[in-house]
Coordinates of N, CA and C in Angstrom, one line a residue:
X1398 N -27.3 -77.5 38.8 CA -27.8 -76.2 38.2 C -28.3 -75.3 39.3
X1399 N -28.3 -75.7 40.4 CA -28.9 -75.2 41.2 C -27.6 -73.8 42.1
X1400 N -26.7 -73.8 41.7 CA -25.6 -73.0 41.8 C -26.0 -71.4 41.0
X1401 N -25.8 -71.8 39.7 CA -26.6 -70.5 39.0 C -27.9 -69.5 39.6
X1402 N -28.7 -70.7 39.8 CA -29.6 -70.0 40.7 C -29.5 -68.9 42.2
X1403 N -28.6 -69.1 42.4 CA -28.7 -68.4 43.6 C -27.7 -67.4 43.5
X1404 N -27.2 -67.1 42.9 CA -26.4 -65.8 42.2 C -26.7 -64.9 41.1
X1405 N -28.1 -65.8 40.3 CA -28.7 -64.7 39.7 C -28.1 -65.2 38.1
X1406 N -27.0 -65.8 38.0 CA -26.1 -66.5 36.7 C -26.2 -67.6 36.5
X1407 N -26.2 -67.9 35.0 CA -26.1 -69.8 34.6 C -24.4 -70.2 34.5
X1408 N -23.4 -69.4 35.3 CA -22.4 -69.7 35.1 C -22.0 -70.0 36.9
X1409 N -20.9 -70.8 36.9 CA -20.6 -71.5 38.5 C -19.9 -70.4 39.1
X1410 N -19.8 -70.4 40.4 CA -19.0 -69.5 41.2 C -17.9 -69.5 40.3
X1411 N -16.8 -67.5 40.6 CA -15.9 -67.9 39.9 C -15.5 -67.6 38.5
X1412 N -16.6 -67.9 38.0 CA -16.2 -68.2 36.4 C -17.5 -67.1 35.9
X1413 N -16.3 -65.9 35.0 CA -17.4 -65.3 34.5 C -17.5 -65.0 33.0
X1414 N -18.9 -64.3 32.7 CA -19.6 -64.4 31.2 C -18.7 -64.2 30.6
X1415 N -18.9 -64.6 29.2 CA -17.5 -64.6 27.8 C -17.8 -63.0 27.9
X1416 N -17.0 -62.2 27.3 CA -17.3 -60.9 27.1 C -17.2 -60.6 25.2
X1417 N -18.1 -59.7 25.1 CA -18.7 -59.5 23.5 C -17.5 -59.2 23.2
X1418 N -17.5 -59.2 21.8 CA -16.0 -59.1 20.8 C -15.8 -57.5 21.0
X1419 N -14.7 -56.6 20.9 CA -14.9 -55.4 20.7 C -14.4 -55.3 19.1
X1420 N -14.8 -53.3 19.3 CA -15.2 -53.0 17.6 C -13.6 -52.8 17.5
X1421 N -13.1 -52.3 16.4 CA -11.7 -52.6 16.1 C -11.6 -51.2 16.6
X1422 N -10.2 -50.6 17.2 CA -10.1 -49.1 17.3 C -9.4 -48.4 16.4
X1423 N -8.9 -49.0 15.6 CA -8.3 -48.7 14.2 C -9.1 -47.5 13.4
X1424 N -9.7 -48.0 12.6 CA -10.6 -47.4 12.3 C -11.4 -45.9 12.7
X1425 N -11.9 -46.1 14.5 CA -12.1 -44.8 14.8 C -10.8 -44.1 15.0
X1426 N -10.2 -44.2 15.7 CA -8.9 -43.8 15.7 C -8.4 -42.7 14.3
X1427 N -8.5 -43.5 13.4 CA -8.2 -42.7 12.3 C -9.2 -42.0 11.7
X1428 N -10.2 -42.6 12.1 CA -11.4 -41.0 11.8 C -10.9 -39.8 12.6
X1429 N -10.9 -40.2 14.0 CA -10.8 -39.0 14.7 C -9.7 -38.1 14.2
X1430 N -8.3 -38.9 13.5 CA -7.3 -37.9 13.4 C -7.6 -37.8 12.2
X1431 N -8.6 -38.3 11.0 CA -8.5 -37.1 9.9 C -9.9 -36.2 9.9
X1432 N -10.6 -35.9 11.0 CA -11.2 -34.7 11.5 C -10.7 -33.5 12.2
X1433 N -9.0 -34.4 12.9 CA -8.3 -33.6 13.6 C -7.5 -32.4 12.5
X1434 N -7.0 -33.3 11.6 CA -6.1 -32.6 10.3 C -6.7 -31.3 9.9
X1435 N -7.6 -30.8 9.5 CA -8.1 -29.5 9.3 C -7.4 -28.5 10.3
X1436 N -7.4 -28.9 11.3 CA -6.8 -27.7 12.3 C -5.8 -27.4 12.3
X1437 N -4.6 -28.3 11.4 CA -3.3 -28.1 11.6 C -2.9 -26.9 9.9
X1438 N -2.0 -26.8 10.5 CA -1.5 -25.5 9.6 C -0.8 -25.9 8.3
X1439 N -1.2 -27.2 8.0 CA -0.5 -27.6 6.7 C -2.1 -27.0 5.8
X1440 N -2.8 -27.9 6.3 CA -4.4 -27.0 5.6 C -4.8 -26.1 5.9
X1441 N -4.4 -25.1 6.5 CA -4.6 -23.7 6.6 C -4.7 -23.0 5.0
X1442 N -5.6 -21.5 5.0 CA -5.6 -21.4 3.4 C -4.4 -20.3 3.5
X1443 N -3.3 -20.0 2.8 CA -2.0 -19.4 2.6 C -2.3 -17.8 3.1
X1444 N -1.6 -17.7 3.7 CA -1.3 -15.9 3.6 C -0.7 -15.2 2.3
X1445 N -1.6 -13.4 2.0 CA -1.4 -13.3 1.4 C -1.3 -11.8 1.6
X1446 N 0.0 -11.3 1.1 CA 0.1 -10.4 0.7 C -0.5 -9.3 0.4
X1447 N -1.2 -8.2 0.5 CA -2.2 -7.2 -0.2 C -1.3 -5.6 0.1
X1448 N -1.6 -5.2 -0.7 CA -0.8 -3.9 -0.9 C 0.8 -3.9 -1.1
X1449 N 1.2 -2.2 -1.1 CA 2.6 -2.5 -1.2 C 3.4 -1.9 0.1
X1450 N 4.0 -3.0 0.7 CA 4.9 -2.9 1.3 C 6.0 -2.3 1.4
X1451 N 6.3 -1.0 2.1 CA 7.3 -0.2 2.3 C 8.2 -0.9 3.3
X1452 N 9.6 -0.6 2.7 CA 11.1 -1.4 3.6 C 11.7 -0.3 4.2
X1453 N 12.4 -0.2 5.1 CA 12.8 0.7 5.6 C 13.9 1.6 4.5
X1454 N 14.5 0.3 4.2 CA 15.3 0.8 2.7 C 14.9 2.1 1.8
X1455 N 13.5 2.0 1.5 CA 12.9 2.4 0.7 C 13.1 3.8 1.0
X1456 N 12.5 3.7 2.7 CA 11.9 4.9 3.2 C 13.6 6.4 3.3
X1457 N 14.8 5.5 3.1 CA 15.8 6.0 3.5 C 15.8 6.9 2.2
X1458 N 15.6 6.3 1.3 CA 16.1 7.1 -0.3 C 15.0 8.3 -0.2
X1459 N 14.0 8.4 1.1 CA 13.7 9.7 0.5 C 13.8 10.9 1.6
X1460 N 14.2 11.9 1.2 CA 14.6 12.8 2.4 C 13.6 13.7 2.4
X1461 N 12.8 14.4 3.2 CA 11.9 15.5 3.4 C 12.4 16.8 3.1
X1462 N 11.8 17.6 2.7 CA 12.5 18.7 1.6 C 13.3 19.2 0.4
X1463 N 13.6 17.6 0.3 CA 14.3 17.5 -1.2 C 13.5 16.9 -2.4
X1464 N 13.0 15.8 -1.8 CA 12.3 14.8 -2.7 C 10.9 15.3 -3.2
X1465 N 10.7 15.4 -4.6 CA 9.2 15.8 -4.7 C 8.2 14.8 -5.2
X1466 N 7.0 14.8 -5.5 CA 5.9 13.5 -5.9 C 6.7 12.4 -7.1
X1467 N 7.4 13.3 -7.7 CA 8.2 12.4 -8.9 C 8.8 11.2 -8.4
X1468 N 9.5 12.1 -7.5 CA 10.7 11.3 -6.9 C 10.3 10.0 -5.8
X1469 N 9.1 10.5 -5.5 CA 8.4 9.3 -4.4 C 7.9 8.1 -5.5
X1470 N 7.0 8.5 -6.1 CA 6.3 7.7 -6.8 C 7.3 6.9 -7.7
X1471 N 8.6 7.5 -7.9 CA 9.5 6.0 -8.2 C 10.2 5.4 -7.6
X1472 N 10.2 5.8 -6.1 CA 11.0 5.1 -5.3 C 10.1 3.7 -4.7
X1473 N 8.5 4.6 -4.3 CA 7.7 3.8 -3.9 C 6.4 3.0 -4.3
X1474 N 6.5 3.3 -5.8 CA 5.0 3.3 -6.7 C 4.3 4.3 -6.3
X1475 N 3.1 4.0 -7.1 CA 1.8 4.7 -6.8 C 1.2 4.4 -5.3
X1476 N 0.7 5.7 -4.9 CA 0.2 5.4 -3.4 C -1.2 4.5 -3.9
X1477 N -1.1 3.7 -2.3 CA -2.5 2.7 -2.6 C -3.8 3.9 -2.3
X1478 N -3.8 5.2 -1.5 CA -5.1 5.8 -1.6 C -4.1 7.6 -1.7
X1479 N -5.0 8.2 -2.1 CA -4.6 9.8 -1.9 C -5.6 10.8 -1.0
X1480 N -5.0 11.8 -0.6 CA -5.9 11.9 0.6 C -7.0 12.9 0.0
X1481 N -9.0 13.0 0.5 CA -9.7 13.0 -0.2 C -9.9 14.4 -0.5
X1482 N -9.2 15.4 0.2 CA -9.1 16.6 -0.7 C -7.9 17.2 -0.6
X1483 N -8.3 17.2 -1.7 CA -6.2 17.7 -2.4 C -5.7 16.0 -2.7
X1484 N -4.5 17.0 -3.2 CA -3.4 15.5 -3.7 C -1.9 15.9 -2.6
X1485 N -2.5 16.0 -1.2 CA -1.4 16.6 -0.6 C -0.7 15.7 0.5
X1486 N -1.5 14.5 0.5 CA -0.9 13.1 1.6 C -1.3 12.1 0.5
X1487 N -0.3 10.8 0.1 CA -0.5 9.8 0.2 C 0.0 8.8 0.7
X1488 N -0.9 7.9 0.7 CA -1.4 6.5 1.7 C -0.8 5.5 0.8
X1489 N 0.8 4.4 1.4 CA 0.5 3.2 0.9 C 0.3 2.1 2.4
X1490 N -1.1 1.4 1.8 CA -1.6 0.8 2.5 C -1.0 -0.6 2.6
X1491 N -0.5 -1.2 3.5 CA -0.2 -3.1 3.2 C -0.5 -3.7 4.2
X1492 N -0.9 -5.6 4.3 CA -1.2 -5.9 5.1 C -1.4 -7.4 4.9
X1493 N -1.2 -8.2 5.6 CA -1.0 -9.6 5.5 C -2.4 -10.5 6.0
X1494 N -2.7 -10.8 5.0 CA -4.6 -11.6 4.9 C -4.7 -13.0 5.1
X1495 N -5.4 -13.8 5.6 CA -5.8 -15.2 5.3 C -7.4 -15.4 5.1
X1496 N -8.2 -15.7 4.4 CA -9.4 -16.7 4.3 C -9.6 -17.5 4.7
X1497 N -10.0 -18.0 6.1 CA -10.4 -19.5 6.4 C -11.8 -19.6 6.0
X1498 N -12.2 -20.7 5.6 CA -13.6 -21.0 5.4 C -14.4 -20.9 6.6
X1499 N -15.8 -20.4 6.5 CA -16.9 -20.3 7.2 C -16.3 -19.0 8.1
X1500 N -15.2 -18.6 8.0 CA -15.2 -17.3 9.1 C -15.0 -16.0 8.2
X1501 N -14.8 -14.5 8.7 CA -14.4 -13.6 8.2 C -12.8 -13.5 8.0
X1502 N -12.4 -12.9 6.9 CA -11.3 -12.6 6.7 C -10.4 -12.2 7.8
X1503 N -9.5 -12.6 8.1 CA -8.2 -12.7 8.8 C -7.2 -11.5 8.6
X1504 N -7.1 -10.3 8.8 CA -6.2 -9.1 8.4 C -5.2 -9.3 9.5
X1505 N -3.4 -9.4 9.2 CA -2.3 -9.4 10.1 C -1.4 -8.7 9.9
X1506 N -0.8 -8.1 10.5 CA 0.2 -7.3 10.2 C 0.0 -5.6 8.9
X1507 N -0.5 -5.1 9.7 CA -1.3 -4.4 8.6 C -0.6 -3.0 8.7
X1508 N 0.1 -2.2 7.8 CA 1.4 -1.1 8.1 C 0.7 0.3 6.9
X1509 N 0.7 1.4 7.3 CA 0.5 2.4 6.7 C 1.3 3.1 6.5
X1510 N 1.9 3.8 5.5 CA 3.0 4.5 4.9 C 2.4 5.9 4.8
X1511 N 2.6 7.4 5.4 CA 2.0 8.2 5.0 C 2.8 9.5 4.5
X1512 N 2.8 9.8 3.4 CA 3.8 10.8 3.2 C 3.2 12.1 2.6
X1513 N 3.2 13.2 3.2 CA 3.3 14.4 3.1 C 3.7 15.3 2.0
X1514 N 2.9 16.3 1.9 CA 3.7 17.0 0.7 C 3.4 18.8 0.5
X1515 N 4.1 19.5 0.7 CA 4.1 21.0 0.7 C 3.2 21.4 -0.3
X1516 N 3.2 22.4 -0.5 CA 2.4 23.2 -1.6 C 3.3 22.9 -2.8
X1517 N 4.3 22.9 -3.0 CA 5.5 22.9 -4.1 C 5.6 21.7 -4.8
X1518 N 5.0 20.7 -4.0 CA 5.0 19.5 -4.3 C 6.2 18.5 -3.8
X1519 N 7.0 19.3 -2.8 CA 7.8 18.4 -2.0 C 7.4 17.6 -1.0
X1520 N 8.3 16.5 -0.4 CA 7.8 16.1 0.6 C 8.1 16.9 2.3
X1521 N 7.1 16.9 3.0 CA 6.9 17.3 4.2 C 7.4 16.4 5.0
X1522 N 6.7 15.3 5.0 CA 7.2 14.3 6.2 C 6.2 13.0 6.0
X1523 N 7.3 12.2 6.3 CA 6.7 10.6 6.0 C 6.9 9.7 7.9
X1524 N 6.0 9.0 7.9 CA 5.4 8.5 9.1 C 4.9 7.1 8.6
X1525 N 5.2 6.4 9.5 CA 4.9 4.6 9.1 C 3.5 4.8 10.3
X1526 N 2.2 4.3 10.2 CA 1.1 4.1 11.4 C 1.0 2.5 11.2
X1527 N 0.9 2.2 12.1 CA 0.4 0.9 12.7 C -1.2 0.4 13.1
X1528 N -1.1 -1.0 13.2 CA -2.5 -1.3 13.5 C -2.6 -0.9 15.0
X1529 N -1.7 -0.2 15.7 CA -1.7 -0.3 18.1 C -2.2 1.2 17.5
X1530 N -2.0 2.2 16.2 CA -2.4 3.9 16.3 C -3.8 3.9 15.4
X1531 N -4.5 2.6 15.0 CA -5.9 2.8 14.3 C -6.8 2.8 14.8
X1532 N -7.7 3.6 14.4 CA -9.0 4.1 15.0 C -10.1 3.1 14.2
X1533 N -11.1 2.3 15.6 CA -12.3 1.9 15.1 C -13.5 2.6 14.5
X1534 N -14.0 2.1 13.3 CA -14.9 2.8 12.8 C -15.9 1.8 12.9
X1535 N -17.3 2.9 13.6 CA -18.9 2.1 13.2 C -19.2 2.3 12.2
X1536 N -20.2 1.3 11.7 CA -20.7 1.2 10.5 C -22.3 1.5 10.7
X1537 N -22.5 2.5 9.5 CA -24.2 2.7 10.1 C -24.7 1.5 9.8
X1538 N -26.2 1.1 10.5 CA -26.5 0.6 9.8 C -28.0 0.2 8.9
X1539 N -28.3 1.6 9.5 CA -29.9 2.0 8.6 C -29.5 2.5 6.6
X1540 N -30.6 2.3 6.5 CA -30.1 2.6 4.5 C -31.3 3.9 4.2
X1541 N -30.7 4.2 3.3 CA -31.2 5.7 2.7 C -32.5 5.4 1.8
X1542 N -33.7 5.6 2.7 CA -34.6 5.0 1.6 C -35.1 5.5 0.2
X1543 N -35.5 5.2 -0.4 CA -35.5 5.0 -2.2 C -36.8 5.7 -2.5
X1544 N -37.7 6.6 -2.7 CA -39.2 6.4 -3.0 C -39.2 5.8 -4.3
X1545 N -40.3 5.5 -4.1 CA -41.5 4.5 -5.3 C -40.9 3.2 -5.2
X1546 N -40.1 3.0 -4.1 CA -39.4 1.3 -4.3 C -40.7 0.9 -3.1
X1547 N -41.4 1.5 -2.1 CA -42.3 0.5 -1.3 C -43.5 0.4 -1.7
X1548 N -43.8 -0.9 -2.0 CA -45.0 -1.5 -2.1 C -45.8 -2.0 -1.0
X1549 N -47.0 -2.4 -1.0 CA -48.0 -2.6 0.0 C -48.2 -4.4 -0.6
X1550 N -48.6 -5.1 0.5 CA -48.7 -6.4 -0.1 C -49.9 -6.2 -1.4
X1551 N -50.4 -5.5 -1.0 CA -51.7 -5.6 -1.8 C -51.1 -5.0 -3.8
X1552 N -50.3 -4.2 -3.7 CA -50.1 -3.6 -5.1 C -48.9 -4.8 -5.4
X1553 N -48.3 -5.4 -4.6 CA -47.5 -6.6 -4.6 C -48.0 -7.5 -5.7
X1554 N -48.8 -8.1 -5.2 CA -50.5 -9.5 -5.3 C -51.2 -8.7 -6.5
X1555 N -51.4 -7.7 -6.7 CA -52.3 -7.3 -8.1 C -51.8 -6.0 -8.7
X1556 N -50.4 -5.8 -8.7 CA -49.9 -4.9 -9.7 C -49.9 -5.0 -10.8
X1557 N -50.1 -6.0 -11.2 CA -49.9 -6.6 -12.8 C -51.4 -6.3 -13.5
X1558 N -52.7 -6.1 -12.7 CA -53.6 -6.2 -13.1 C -54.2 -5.2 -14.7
X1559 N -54.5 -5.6 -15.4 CA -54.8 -4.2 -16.2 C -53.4 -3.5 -17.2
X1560 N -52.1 -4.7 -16.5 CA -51.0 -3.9 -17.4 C -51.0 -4.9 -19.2
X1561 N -51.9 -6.1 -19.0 CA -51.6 -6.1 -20.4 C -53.0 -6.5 -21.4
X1562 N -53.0 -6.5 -22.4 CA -53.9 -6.4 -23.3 C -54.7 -7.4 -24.0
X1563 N -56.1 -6.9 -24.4 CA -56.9 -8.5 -24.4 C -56.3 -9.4 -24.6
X1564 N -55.7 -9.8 -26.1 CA -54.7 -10.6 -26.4 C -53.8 -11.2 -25.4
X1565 N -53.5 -11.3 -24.5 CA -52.4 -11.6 -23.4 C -50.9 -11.0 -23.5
X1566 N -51.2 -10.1 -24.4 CA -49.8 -9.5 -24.8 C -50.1 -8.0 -24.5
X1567 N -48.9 -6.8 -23.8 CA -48.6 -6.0 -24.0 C -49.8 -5.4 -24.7
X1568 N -50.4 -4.1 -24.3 CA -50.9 -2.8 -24.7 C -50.2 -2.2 -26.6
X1569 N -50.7 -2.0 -27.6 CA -49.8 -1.7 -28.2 C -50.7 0.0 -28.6
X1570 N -49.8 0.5 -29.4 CA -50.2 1.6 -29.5 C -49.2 3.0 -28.8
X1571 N -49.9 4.3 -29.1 CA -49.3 5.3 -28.4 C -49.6 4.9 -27.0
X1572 N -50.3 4.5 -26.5 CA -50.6 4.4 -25.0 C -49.6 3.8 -24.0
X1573 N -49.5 2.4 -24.9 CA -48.4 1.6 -24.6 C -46.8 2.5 -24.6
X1574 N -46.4 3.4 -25.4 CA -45.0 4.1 -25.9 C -44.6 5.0 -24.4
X1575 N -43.8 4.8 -24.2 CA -43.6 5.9 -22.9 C -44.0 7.4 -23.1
X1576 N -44.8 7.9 -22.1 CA -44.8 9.2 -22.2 C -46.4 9.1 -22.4
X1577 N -46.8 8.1 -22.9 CA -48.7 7.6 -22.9 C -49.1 8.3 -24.3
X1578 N -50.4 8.8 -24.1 CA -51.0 9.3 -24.9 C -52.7 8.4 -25.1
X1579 N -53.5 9.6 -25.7 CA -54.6 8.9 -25.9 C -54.9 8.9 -27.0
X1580 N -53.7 9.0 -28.3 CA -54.5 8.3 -29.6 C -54.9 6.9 -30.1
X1581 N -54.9 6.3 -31.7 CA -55.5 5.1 -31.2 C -54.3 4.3 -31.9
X1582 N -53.4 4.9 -32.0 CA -51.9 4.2 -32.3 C -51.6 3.9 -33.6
X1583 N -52.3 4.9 -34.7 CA -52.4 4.6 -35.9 C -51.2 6.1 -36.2
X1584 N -49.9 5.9 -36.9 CA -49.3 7.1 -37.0 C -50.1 7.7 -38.7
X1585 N -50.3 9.0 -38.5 CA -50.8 9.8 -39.5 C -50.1 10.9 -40.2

């Protein structure tokens, strides 16, 4: 036994420790790939459609100078917006959406249809804009304040004080009635 000793091991030159069982890999293995599965595009949430989509087809049936609002609106529906004064441009808006969870909505392929219209009510001229010709818009982000909506902690904590009556109930009487008064609530 005196071999062990001098290498620091109870085992002989040569010959080394059993080694511990391992864990199965099976198991992690397939954890890891069904944490992996979310990322793939079978679970993805579907694209969807929003607005109406103009085809080129569409755009052919209408000619500038002939065609008037009648004639659009049944070729193309109803515009998705009208422009905000007058009824002299309308907007169909379309664009291809996804929802993934935990993020913001996903907008793809997003096409604007804009068609024009004379005094007469003909069309002027129709123009497809893209998402490469859209302008970023900021968003304010201060709000329009409200009076009589700020309170002080203190009217917070003891606003209630005084609003109701010995009884634990509501004030009754004219006082109580909107508009107040100081009679004693007896109608005569």
């Amino acid at each position: 036994m005196a071999f062990g000793r001098r290498h620091g091991s109870p085992f002989p030159p040569g010959q080394r420790a059993p080694r511990p069982p391992r864990a199965p890999r099976g198991p992690a293995l397939a954890l890891l790939a069904l944490l992996a599965l979310p990322g793939c595009s079978f679970f993805q949430a579907p694209t969807i459609q929003r607005g109406n989509r103009i085809t080129e087809e569409q755009l052919k049936e209408i000619t500038p100078g002939v065609q008037t609002r009648q004639d659009v609106q049944a070729v193309l529906g109803s515009p998705t917006q009208t422009s905000t004064f007058g009824d002299n441009t309308w907007y169909y808006i379309s664009s291809k959406t996804r929802q993934r969870p935990g993020r913001a909505l996903s907008v793809t392929d997003q096409e604007t249809v804009v068609v024009t219209f004379d005094a007469r009510g003909t069309v002027q001229e129709i123009k497809r804009v893209g998402e490469d010709q859209a302008q970023d818009v900021t968003m304010v982000t201060r709000e329009t304040p409200t009076p009589g909506n700020d309170r002080t902690l203190l009217q917070a904590l003891f606003g209630n004080v005084g609003r109701f009556g010995p009884g634990g109930g509501l004030p009754t009487g004219a006082a109580a009635a909107p508009g107040g008064g100081s009679g004693s609530g007896i109608a005569r």
